[in-house]
Short mmCIF file of N, CA, C and O in Angstrom, two decimals:
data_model
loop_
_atom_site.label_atom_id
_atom_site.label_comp_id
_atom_site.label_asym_id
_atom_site.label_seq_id
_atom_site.Cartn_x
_atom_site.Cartn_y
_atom_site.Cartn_z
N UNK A 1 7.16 -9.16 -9.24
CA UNK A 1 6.78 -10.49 -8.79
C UNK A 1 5.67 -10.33 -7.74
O UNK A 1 5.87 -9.96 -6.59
N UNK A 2 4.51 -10.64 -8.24
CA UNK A 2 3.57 -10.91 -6.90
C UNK A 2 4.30 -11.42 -5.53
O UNK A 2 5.32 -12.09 -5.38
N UNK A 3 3.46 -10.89 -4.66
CA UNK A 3 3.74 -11.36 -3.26
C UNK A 3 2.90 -11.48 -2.45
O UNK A 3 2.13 -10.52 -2.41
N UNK A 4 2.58 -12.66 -1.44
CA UNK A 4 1.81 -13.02 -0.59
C UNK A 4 1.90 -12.07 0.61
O UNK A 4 2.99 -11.84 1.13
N UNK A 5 0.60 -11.45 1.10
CA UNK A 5 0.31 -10.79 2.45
C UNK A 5 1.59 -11.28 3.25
O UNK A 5 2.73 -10.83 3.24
N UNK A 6 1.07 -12.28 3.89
CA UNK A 6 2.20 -13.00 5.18
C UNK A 6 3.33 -12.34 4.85
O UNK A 6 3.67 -11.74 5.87
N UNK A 7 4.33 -12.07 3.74
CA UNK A 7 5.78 -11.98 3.59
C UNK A 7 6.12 -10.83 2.86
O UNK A 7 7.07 -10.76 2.08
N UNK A 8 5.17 -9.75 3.16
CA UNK A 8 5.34 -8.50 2.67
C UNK A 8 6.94 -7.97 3.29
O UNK A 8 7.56 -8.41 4.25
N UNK A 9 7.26 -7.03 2.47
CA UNK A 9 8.72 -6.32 2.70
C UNK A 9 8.61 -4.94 2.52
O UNK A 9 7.70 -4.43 1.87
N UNK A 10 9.72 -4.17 3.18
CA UNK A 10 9.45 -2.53 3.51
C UNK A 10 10.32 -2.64 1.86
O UNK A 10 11.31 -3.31 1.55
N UNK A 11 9.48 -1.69 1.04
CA UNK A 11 9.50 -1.11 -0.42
C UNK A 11 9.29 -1.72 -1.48
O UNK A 11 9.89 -1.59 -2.55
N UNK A 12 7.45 -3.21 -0.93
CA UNK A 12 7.07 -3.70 -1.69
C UNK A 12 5.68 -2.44 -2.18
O UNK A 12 4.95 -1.66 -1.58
N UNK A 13 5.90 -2.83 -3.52
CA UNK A 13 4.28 -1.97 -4.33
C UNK A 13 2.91 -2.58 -3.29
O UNK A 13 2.82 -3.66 -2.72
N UNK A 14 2.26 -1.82 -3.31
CA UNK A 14 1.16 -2.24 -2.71
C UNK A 14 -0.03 -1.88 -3.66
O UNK A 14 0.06 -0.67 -3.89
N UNK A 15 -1.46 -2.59 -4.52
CA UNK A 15 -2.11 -2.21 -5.45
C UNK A 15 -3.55 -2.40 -4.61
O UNK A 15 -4.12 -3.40 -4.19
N UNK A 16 -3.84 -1.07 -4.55
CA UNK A 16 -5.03 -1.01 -4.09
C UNK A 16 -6.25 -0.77 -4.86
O UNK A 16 -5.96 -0.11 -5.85
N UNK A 17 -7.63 -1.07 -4.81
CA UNK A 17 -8.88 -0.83 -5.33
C UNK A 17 -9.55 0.46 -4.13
O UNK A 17 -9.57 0.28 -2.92
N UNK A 18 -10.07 1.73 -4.86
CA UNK A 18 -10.80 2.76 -3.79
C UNK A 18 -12.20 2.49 -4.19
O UNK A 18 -13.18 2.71 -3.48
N UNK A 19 -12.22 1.95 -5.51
CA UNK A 19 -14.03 1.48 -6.09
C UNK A 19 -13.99 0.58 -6.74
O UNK A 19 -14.21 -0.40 -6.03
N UNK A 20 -13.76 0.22 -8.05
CA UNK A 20 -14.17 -1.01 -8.39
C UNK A 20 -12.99 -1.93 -9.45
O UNK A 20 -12.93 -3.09 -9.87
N UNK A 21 -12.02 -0.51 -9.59
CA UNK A 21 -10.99 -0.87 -10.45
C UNK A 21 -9.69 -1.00 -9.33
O UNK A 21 -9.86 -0.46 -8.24
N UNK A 22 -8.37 -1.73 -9.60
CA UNK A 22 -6.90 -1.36 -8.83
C UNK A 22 -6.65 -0.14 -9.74
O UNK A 22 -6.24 -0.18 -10.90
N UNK A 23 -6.93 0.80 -9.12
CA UNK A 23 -6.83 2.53 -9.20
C UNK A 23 -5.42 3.36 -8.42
O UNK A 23 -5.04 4.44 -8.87
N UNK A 24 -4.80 2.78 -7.34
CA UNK A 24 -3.70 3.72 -6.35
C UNK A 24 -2.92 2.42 -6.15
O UNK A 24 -3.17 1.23 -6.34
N UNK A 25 -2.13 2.95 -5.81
CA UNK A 25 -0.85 2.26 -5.42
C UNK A 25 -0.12 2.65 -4.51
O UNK A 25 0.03 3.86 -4.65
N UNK A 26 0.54 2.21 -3.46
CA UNK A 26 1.58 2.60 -2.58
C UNK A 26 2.79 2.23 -2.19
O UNK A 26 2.62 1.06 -2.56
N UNK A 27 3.86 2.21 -1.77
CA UNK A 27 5.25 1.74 -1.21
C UNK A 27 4.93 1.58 0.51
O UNK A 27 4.46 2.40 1.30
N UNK A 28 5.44 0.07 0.69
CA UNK A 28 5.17 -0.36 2.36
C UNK A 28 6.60 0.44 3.01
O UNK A 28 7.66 0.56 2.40
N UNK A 29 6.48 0.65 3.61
CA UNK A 29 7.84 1.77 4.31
C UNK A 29 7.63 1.22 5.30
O UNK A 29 8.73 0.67 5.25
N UNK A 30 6.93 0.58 6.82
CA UNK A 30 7.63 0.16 7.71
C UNK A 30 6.14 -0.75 8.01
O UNK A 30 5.00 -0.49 7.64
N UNK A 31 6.66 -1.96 8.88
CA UNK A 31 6.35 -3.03 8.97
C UNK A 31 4.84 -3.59 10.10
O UNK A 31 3.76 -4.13 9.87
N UNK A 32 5.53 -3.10 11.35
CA UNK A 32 5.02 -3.30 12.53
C UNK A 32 4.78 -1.98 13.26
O UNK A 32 5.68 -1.76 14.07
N UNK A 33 3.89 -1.10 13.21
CA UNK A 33 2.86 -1.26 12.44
C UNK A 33 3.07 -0.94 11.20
O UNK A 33 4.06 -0.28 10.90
N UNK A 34 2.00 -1.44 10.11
CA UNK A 34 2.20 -1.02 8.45
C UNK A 34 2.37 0.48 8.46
O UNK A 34 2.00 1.29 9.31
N UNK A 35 3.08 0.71 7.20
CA UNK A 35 2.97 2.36 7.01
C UNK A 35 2.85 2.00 5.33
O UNK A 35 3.04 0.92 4.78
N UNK A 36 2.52 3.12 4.81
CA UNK A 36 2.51 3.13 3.45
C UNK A 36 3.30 4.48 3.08
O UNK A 36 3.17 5.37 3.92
N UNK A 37 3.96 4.73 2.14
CA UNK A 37 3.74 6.08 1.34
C UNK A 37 3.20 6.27 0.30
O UNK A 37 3.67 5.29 -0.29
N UNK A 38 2.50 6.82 -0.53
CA UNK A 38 1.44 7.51 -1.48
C UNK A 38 1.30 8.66 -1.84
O UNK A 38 1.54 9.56 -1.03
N UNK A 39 0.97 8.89 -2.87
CA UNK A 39 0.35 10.09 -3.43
C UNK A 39 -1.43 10.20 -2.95
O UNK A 39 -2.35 9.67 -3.58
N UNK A 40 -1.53 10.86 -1.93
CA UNK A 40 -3.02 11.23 -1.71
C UNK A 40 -3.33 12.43 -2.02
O UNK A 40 -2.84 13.48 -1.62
N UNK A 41 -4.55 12.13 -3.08
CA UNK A 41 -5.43 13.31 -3.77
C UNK A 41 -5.82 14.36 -2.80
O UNK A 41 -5.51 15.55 -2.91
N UNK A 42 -6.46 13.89 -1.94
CA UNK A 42 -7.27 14.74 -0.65
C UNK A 42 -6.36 15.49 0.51
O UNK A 42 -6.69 16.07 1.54
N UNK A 43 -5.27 15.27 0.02
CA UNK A 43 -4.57 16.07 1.16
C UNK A 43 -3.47 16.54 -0.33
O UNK A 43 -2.54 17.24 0.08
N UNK A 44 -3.44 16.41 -1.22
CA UNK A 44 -2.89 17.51 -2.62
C UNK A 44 -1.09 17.15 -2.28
O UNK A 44 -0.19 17.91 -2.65
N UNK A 45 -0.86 16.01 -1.62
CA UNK A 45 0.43 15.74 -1.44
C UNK A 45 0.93 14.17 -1.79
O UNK A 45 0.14 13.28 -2.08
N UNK A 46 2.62 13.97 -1.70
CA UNK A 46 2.62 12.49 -0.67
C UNK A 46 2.48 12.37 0.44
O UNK A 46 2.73 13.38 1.11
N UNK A 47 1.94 10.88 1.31
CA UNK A 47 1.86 11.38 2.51
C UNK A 47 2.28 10.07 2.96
O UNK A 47 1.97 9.23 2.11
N UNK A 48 3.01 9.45 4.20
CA UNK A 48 3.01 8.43 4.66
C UNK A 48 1.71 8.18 5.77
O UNK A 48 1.57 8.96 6.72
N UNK A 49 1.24 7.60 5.67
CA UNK A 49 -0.34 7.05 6.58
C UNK A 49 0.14 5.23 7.01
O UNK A 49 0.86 4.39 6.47
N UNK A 50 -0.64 5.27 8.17
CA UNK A 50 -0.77 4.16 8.83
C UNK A 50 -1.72 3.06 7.93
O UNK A 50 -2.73 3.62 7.51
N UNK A 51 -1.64 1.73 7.56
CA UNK A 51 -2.35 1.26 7.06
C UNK A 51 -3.37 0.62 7.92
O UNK A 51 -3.04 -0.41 8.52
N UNK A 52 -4.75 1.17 8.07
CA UNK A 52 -5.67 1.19 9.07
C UNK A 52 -6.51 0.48 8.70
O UNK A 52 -6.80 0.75 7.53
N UNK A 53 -7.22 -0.50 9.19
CA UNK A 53 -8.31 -1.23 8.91
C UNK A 53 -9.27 -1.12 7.28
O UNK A 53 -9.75 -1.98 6.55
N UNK A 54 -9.23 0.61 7.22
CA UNK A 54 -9.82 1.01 5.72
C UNK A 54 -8.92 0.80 4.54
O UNK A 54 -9.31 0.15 3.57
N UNK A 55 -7.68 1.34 4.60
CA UNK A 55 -6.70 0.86 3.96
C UNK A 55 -6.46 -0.45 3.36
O UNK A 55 -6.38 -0.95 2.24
N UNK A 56 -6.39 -0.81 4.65
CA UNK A 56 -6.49 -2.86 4.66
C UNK A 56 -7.19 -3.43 3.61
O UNK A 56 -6.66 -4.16 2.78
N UNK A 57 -8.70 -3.05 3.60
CA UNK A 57 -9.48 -3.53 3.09
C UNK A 57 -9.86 -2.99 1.64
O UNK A 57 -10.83 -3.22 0.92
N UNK A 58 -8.67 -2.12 1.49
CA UNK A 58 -8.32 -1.93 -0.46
C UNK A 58 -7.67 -2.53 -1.19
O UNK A 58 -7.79 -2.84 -2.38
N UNK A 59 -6.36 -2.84 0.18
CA UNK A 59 -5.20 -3.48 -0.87
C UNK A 59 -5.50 -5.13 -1.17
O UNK A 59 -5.75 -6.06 -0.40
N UNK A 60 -5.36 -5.08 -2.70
CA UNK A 60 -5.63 -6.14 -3.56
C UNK A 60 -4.77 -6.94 -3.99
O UNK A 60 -5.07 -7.93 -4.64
N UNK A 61 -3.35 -6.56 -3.62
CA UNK A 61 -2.48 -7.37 -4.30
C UNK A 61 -0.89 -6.22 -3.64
O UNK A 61 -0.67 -5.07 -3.27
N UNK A 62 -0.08 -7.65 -3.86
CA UNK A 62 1.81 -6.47 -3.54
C UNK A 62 2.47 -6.90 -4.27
O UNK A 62 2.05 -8.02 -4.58
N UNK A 63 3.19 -6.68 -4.70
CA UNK A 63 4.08 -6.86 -5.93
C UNK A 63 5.60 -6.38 -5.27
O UNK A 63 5.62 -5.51 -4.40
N UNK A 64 7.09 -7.13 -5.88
CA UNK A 64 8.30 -6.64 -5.57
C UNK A 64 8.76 -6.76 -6.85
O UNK A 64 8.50 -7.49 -7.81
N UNK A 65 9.75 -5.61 -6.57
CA UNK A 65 10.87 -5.30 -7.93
C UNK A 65 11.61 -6.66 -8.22
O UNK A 65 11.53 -6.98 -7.04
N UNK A 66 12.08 -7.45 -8.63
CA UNK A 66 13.48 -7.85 -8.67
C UNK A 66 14.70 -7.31 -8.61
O UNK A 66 15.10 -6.48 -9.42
N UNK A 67 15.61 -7.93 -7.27
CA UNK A 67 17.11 -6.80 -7.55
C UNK A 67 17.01 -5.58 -6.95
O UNK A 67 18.03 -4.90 -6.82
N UNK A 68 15.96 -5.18 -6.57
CA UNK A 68 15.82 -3.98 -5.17
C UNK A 68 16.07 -4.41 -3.86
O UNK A 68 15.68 -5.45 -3.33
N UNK A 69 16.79 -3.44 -3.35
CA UNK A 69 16.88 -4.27 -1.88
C UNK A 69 16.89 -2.93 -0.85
O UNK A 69 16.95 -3.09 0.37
#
């Protein structure tokens, strides 16, 4: 189910664009401040990262499971 910015939740999908397509994806893991977890190429791991101004300005859309809690 899509979800609006304002009412994001810790272990909503997060669909990000890095160029021109929604290419990565992440899980919101904590709130205040954002965190994400991901698979990042450039560090050859998962990694949890702060969602930082650059970040910010990828994610395109959040999405929730139904029935996850």
């Amino acid at each position: 189910v899509p979800v609006p910015f304002h009412a994001l939740q810790i272990g909503d999908v997060l669909v990000m664009r890095i160029e021109k397509e929604a290419q990565h994806f992440g899980i919101l893991s904590q709130l205040h401040p954002r965190y994400m977890i991901h698979a990042w190429a450039q560090a050859r791991r998962v990694a949890e990262n702060r969602i930082d101004e650059l970040w910010a300005q990828r994610i395109i859309g959040a999405h929730r499971f139904k029935g996850i809690s």
